[in-house]
mmCIF file of C-alpha atoms in Angstrom:
data_model
loop_
_atom_site.group_PDB
_atom_site.id
_atom_site.type_symbol
_atom_site.label_atom_id
_atom_site.label_comp_id
_atom_site.label_asym_id
_atom_site.label_seq_id
_atom_site.Cartn_x
_atom_site.Cartn_y
_atom_site.Cartn_z
ATOM 1 C CA MET R 1 2.436 15.756 -3.472
ATOM 2 C CA GLN R 2 3.694 13.960 -6.563
ATOM 3 C CA ILE R 3 2.957 10.227 -6.319
ATOM 4 C CA ALA R 4 4.450 7.585 -8.607
ATOM 5 C CA MET R 5 2.848 4.159 -8.854
ATOM 6 C CA ALA R 6 5.197 1.389 -9.993
ATOM 7 C CA GLN R 7 2.935 -1.124 -11.660
ATOM 8 C CA PHE R 8 4.653 -4.411 -12.456
ATOM 9 C CA LYS R 9 4.199 -8.130 -11.952
ATOM 10 C CA SER R 10 7.193 -9.903 -10.423
ATOM 11 C CA LYS R 11 8.480 -13.227 -11.696
ATOM 12 C CA LEU R 12 7.630 -16.053 -9.325
ATOM 13 C CA GLY R 13 10.579 -16.944 -7.113
ATOM 14 C CA GLU R 14 13.129 -14.855 -9.029
ATOM 15 C CA VAL R 15 14.124 -12.698 -6.079
ATOM 16 C CA ALA R 16 17.357 -11.182 -7.448
ATOM 17 C CA GLY R 17 15.702 -10.250 -10.724
ATOM 18 C CA ASN R 18 12.687 -8.800 -8.939
ATOM 19 C CA PHE R 19 14.914 -6.520 -6.875
ATOM 20 C CA GLU R 20 16.542 -5.301 -10.086
ATOM 21 C CA VAL R 21 13.163 -4.578 -11.656
ATOM 22 C CA ALA R 22 11.986 -2.748 -8.531
ATOM 23 C CA GLU R 23 15.141 -0.614 -8.478
ATOM 24 C CA ASN R 24 14.637 0.335 -12.110
ATOM 25 C CA PHE R 25 11.079 1.496 -11.423
ATOM 26 C CA ILE R 26 12.131 3.390 -8.305
ATOM 27 C CA ARG R 27 14.836 5.218 -10.248
ATOM 28 C CA GLN R 28 12.265 6.206 -12.872
ATOM 29 C CA ALA R 29 10.314 7.898 -10.073
ATOM 30 C CA LYS R 30 13.210 10.044 -8.836
ATOM 31 C CA ASN R 31 11.409 13.314 -9.637
ATOM 32 C CA SER R 32 8.354 12.384 -7.559
ATOM 33 C CA ASP R 33 7.836 12.808 -3.819
ATOM 34 C CA VAL R 34 6.902 9.192 -3.170
ATOM 35 C CA VAL R 35 6.948 5.960 -5.149
ATOM 36 C CA VAL R 36 4.734 2.979 -4.299
ATOM 37 C CA LEU R 37 5.444 -0.653 -5.233
ATOM 38 C CA PRO R 38 2.858 -3.483 -5.518
ATOM 39 C CA GLU R 39 2.189 -6.457 -3.240
ATOM 40 C CA LEU R 40 4.811 -9.239 -2.906
ATOM 41 C CA TRP R 41 7.120 -7.702 -5.482
ATOM 42 C CA ASN R 42 10.192 -9.498 -4.095
ATOM 43 C CA THR R 43 8.902 -13.026 -4.735
ATOM 44 C CA GLY R 44 5.759 -12.877 -6.815
ATOM 45 C CA TYR R 45 2.451 -14.203 -5.436
ATOM 46 C CA PHE R 46 3.741 -16.554 -3.927
ATOM 47 C CA PRO R 47 6.363 -19.294 -4.414
ATOM 48 C CA THR R 48 6.782 -22.375 -2.234
ATOM 49 C CA PRO R 49 8.509 -23.461 -0.115
ATOM 50 C CA LEU R 50 8.497 -19.884 1.114
ATOM 51 C CA GLU R 51 11.586 -20.244 3.302
ATOM 52 C CA LYS R 52 13.715 -20.439 0.144
ATOM 53 C CA PHE R 53 12.595 -17.011 -1.012
ATOM 54 C CA ALA R 54 11.656 -14.948 2.049
ATOM 55 C CA ASP R 55 13.597 -11.894 3.216
ATOM 56 C CA LYS R 56 15.002 -12.750 6.664
ATOM 57 C CA ASN R 57 13.740 -10.103 9.097
ATOM 58 C CA ALA R 58 13.075 -7.939 6.007
ATOM 59 C CA GLU R 59 16.714 -6.834 6.265
ATOM 60 C CA ARG R 60 17.478 -6.900 2.544
ATOM 61 C CA THR R 61 14.417 -4.828 1.715
ATOM 62 C CA ALA R 62 15.029 -2.320 4.494
ATOM 63 C CA ASP R 63 18.621 -1.786 3.350
ATOM 64 C CA PHE R 64 17.539 -1.625 -0.306
ATOM 65 C CA ILE R 65 14.935 1.114 0.138
ATOM 66 C CA SER R 66 16.969 3.008 2.718
ATOM 67 C CA HIS R 67 19.901 3.444 0.355
ATOM 68 C CA LEU R 68 17.712 4.370 -2.619
ATOM 69 C CA SER R 69 15.696 6.872 -0.583
ATOM 70 C CA LYS R 70 18.841 8.679 0.524
ATOM 71 C CA GLU R 71 20.425 8.595 -2.929
ATOM 72 C CA LEU R 72 17.314 9.809 -4.773
ATOM 73 C CA ASN R 73 15.831 12.035 -2.020
ATOM 74 C CA LEU R 74 12.627 10.035 -2.362
ATOM 75 C CA ASN R 75 10.034 8.523 -0.035
ATOM 76 C CA ILE R 76 9.416 4.839 -0.796
ATOM 77 C CA VAL R 77 6.341 2.814 0.127
ATOM 78 C CA ALA R 78 7.873 -0.564 -0.628
ATOM 79 C CA GLY R 79 4.659 -2.359 -1.532
ATOM 80 C CA SER R 80 4.867 -5.600 0.383
ATOM 81 C CA ILE R 81 7.333 -8.454 0.574
ATOM 82 C CA VAL R 82 7.557 -11.927 2.070
ATOM 83 C CA ALA R 83 9.419 -11.463 5.354
ATOM 84 C CA GLU R 84 10.525 -14.282 7.658
ATOM 85 C CA VAL R 85 10.776 -13.512 11.372
ATOM 86 C CA ASP R 86 11.482 -16.232 13.939
ATOM 87 C CA GLY R 87 10.305 -18.928 11.554
ATOM 88 C CA LYS R 88 7.025 -17.167 10.724
ATOM 89 C CA PHE R 89 6.157 -15.540 7.402
ATOM 90 C CA TYR R 90 4.550 -12.132 7.055
ATOM 91 C CA ASN R 91 3.191 -10.178 4.112
ATOM 92 C CA ARG R 92 5.035 -7.019 5.133
ATOM 93 C CA SER R 93 5.152 -3.430 3.936
ATOM 94 C CA LEU R 94 8.053 -1.109 4.752
ATOM 95 C CA VAL R 95 8.263 2.647 4.237
ATOM 96 C CA SER R 96 11.397 4.789 4.053
ATOM 97 C CA ASN R 97 11.602 8.574 4.089
ATOM 98 C CA ARG R 98 13.934 10.842 2.136
ATOM 99 C CA ARG R 99 16.639 10.437 4.790
ATOM 100 C CA GLY R 100 16.555 6.671 4.378
ATOM 101 C CA GLU R 101 14.885 6.068 7.739
ATOM 102 C CA ILE R 102 12.410 3.185 7.980
ATOM 103 C CA VAL R 103 9.366 5.043 9.289
ATOM 104 C CA ALA R 104 6.770 2.256 9.074
ATOM 105 C CA THR R 105 6.506 -1.521 9.095
ATOM 106 C CA TYR R 106 3.088 -3.088 8.566
ATOM 107 C CA ASP R 107 2.072 -6.752 8.381
ATOM 108 C CA LYS R 108 -1.061 -7.599 6.387
ATOM 109 C CA ALA R 109 -3.878 -8.060 8.885
ATOM 110 C CA HIS R 110 -6.514 -9.742 6.724
ATOM 111 C CA LEU R 111 -5.311 -12.900 5.007
ATOM 112 C CA PHE R 112 -7.018 -13.961 1.787
ATOM 113 C CA THR R 113 -8.343 -17.437 2.591
ATOM 114 C CA PHE R 114 -9.593 -17.869 -0.993
ATOM 115 C CA ALA R 115 -5.901 -18.113 -2.027
ATOM 116 C CA GLY R 116 -4.792 -19.998 1.090
ATOM 117 C CA GLU R 117 -2.785 -17.118 2.571
ATOM 118 C CA GLU R 118 -3.765 -18.132 6.103
ATOM 119 C CA LYS R 119 -1.941 -21.442 5.609
ATOM 120 C CA ILE R 120 1.327 -19.658 4.867
ATOM 121 C CA PHE R 121 1.338 -16.246 6.524
ATOM 122 C CA THR R 122 0.903 -14.983 10.049
ATOM 123 C CA ALA R 123 -1.588 -12.115 10.247
ATOM 124 C CA GLY R 124 -0.541 -8.734 11.550
ATOM 125 C CA ASN R 125 -2.437 -7.169 14.430
ATOM 126 C CA LYS R 126 -1.576 -3.467 14.285
ATOM 127 C CA ILE R 127 -2.855 -0.345 12.579
ATOM 128 C CA VAL R 128 0.092 1.544 11.079
ATOM 129 C CA THR R 129 0.312 5.242 10.205
ATOM 130 C CA PHE R 130 3.361 7.358 9.455
ATOM 131 C CA GLU R 131 4.444 10.772 8.202
ATOM 132 C CA ILE R 132 6.252 11.605 4.998
ATOM 133 C CA ASP R 133 6.989 15.219 4.122
ATOM 134 C CA GLY R 134 4.757 16.263 7.016
ATOM 135 C CA VAL R 135 1.724 14.365 5.657
ATOM 136 C CA LYS R 136 0.058 11.693 7.777
ATOM 137 C CA CYS R 137 -0.410 8.486 5.796
ATOM 138 C CA GLY R 138 -1.617 4.948 6.333
ATOM 139 C CA VAL R 139 -0.937 1.638 4.664
ATOM 140 C CA ALA R 140 -3.086 -1.427 4.028
ATOM 141 C CA ILE R 141 -2.448 -4.416 1.762
ATOM 142 C CA CYS R 142 -4.831 -5.705 -0.916
ATOM 143 C CA TYR R 143 -7.570 -7.744 0.860
ATOM 144 C CA ASP R 144 -7.516 -5.268 3.783
ATOM 145 C CA LEU R 145 -9.526 -2.974 1.495
ATOM 146 C CA ARG R 146 -12.635 -5.111 2.005
ATOM 147 C CA PHE R 147 -12.812 -4.336 5.751
ATOM 148 C CA PRO R 148 -14.276 -0.849 6.284
ATOM 149 C CA GLU R 149 -13.833 -0.827 10.054
ATOM 150 C CA PHE R 150 -10.110 -1.461 9.596
ATOM 151 C CA ILE R 151 -9.686 1.419 7.147
ATOM 152 C CA ARG R 152 -11.813 3.656 9.382
ATOM 153 C CA LYS R 153 -9.356 3.113 12.243
ATOM 154 C CA ILE R 154 -6.529 4.261 9.988
ATOM 155 C CA SER R 155 -8.434 7.426 9.101
ATOM 156 C CA LEU R 156 -9.235 8.071 12.763
ATOM 157 C CA GLN R 157 -5.496 8.200 13.388
ATOM 158 C CA GLY R 158 -5.373 11.201 11.057
ATOM 159 C CA ALA R 159 -4.312 9.671 7.748
ATOM 160 C CA GLU R 160 -4.805 11.905 4.716
ATOM 161 C CA ILE R 161 -3.509 9.362 2.196
ATOM 162 C CA LEU R 162 -3.987 5.603 2.262
ATOM 163 C CA PHE R 163 -1.484 3.555 0.265
ATOM 164 C CA ILE R 164 -2.669 0.085 -0.779
ATOM 165 C CA PRO R 165 -0.179 -2.196 -2.535
ATOM 166 C CA ALA R 166 -2.018 -5.120 -4.088
ATOM 167 C CA ALA R 167 -1.989 -8.188 -6.304
ATOM 168 C CA TRP R 168 -5.711 -7.967 -7.086
ATOM 169 C CA SER R 169 -7.074 -10.041 -9.957
ATOM 170 C CA LEU R 170 -8.647 -8.004 -12.740
ATOM 171 C CA LYS R 171 -11.466 -10.577 -12.738
ATOM 172 C CA ARG R 172 -12.634 -8.761 -9.597
ATOM 173 C CA LEU R 173 -12.015 -5.244 -10.932
ATOM 174 C CA THR R 174 -15.562 -3.946 -10.459
ATOM 175 C CA PRO R 175 -15.870 -4.654 -6.712
ATOM 176 C CA ARG R 176 -12.353 -3.386 -6.149
ATOM 177 C CA GLN R 177 -13.069 -0.055 -7.817
ATOM 178 C CA ILE R 178 -16.295 0.287 -5.846
ATOM 179 C CA LEU R 179 -14.404 -0.420 -2.639
ATOM 180 C CA THR R 180 -11.608 2.079 -3.288
ATOM 181 C CA LYS R 181 -14.198 4.759 -4.002
ATOM 182 C CA ALA R 182 -16.221 3.855 -0.908
ATOM 183 C CA ARG R 183 -13.172 3.865 1.397
ATOM 184 C CA ALA R 184 -12.124 7.256 0.008
ATOM 185 C CA ILE R 185 -15.608 8.800 0.358
ATOM 186 C CA GLU R 186 -16.495 7.494 3.809
ATOM 187 C CA ASN R 187 -13.117 8.442 5.299
ATOM 188 C CA GLN R 188 -12.478 11.590 3.215
ATOM 189 C CA ILE R 189 -8.987 10.460 2.237
ATOM 190 C CA PHE R 190 -6.972 9.896 -0.913
ATOM 191 C CA VAL R 191 -6.628 6.206 -1.765
ATOM 192 C CA VAL R 192 -3.566 5.172 -3.780
ATOM 193 C CA PHE R 193 -4.067 1.617 -5.035
ATOM 194 C CA VAL R 194 -0.993 0.086 -6.713
ATOM 195 C CA ASN R 195 -1.752 -3.248 -8.335
ATOM 196 C CA SER R 196 0.699 -5.741 -9.822
ATOM 197 C CA ALA R 197 -1.970 -6.973 -12.241
ATOM 198 C CA GLY R 198 -2.703 -3.495 -13.600
ATOM 199 C CA ILE R 199 -5.220 -0.647 -13.500
ATOM 200 C CA SER R 200 -3.615 1.010 -10.507
ATOM 201 C CA GLU R 201 -5.445 4.177 -9.536
ATOM 202 C CA ILE R 202 -5.656 7.199 -7.291
ATOM 203 C CA VAL R 203 -9.076 8.087 -5.863
ATOM 204 C CA ASN R 204 -9.797 11.461 -4.256
ATOM 205 C CA PRO R 205 -11.966 12.063 -1.150
ATOM 206 C CA LEU R 206 -15.004 12.600 -3.389
ATOM 207 C CA GLY R 207 -14.628 9.073 -4.753
ATOM 208 C CA GLU R 208 -13.423 10.243 -8.143
ATOM 209 C CA ILE R 209 -10.683 8.330 -9.935
ATOM 210 C CA ILE R 210 -8.286 11.177 -10.695
ATOM 211 C CA GLY R 211 -5.564 9.046 -12.247
ATOM 212 C CA ALA R 212 -5.253 5.466 -13.433
ATOM 213 C CA ALA R 213 -2.804 3.240 -15.272
ATOM 214 C CA GLU R 214 -3.767 0.678 -17.891
ATOM 215 C CA THR R 215 -2.610 -2.943 -17.711
ATOM 216 C CA ALA R 216 0.948 -2.605 -19.027
ATOM 217 C CA GLU R 217 3.932 -2.443 -16.681
ATOM 218 C CA GLN R 218 4.708 1.208 -16.130
ATOM 219 C CA ILE R 219 5.386 4.103 -13.817
ATOM 220 C CA PHE R 220 2.292 6.269 -13.502
ATOM 221 C CA SER R 221 2.848 9.601 -11.766
ATOM 222 C CA MET R 222 0.521 12.412 -10.818
ATOM 223 C CA SER R 223 0.143 15.187 -8.274
ATOM 224 C CA ILE R 224 -2.583 15.231 -5.622
ATOM 225 C CA ASP R 225 -3.850 18.430 -4.018
ATOM 226 C CA LEU R 226 -4.053 17.921 -0.267
ATOM 227 C CA GLN R 227 -5.435 21.416 0.226
ATOM 228 C CA SER R 228 -8.551 20.456 -1.743
ATOM 229 C CA ARG R 229 -9.206 17.754 0.843
ATOM 230 C CA LYS R 230 -8.976 20.268 3.688
ATOM 231 C CA LYS R 231 -11.387 22.633 1.941
ATOM 232 C CA PHE R 232 -13.908 19.865 1.391
ATOM 233 C CA ILE R 233 -13.725 18.696 5.005
ATOM 234 C CA ALA R 234 -14.212 22.276 6.194
ATOM 235 C CA ASN R 235 -17.646 22.169 4.545
ATOM 236 C CA MET R 236 -18.597 18.581 5.382
ATOM 237 C CA ASN R 237 -16.675 16.803 8.128
ATOM 238 C CA LEU R 238 -17.951 13.232 8.224
ATOM 239 C CA LEU R 239 -15.739 12.032 11.067
ATOM 240 C CA ALA R 240 -16.720 14.992 13.252
ATOM 241 C CA ASP R 241 -20.427 14.384 12.530
ATOM 242 C CA ARG R 242 -20.438 10.779 13.739
ATOM 243 C CA ASN R 243 -22.903 10.066 16.553
ATOM 244 C CA LEU R 244 -20.656 8.144 18.914
ATOM 245 C CA SER R 245 -23.557 6.996 21.054
ATOM 246 C CA VAL R 246 -24.425 4.542 18.289
ATOM 247 C CA ASP R 247 -21.006 4.377 16.659
ATOM 248 C CA ASN R 248 -18.963 3.398 19.689
ATOM 249 C CA PHE R 249 -17.468 0.355 17.967
ATOM 250 C CA CYS R 250 -14.957 2.791 16.466
#
């Protein structure tokens, strides 16, 4: 599967311009199988008052990615956006398949209190997995990465690839890279981390960074070998080897 990571930092509150930038990056990825955008690309992280900038019911974003997916024959993991639903704000990720169908909607479950997200957003309460091109995938957003039990539940639903759109400060690069490697190793999945601030990366189930961008805005594309994951699991299946008598919290 050819994965393109669209690494860019949106301008705060400039919604129309941010949609134009996102479309340009998506079109650059037309020869890939899937393109992934970063966290809160429609507004930046994050303008106030939010009601001036939010996507009502995420309708604009859904229509935007649906049309581009059909036109370009491309799966789109639309990072995350500010969505307003019934007067509440969500940090929401949408996914469209090649036919332009919205196959997943996920609201960020773990809100980053250090940045005051809990004062603005409503937390999601669902694990979300989906299929693109016959591959089971999961999605988490930025701070979700720090919660291993949450990611484990995604892997237990059969995800082979975990997409993580983020706006993660490079001041905390070291713990983030440790966490992406740990989540990949312990769940035997590919982790695709797409960061607005830079150094987006793809980590394989062995915890190896197999591809990474630098800090400049760019499209970074590479192919991952899903068969290599299956071969590795055939020799060492961590999920099958769990002792559920002591691990029943999962």
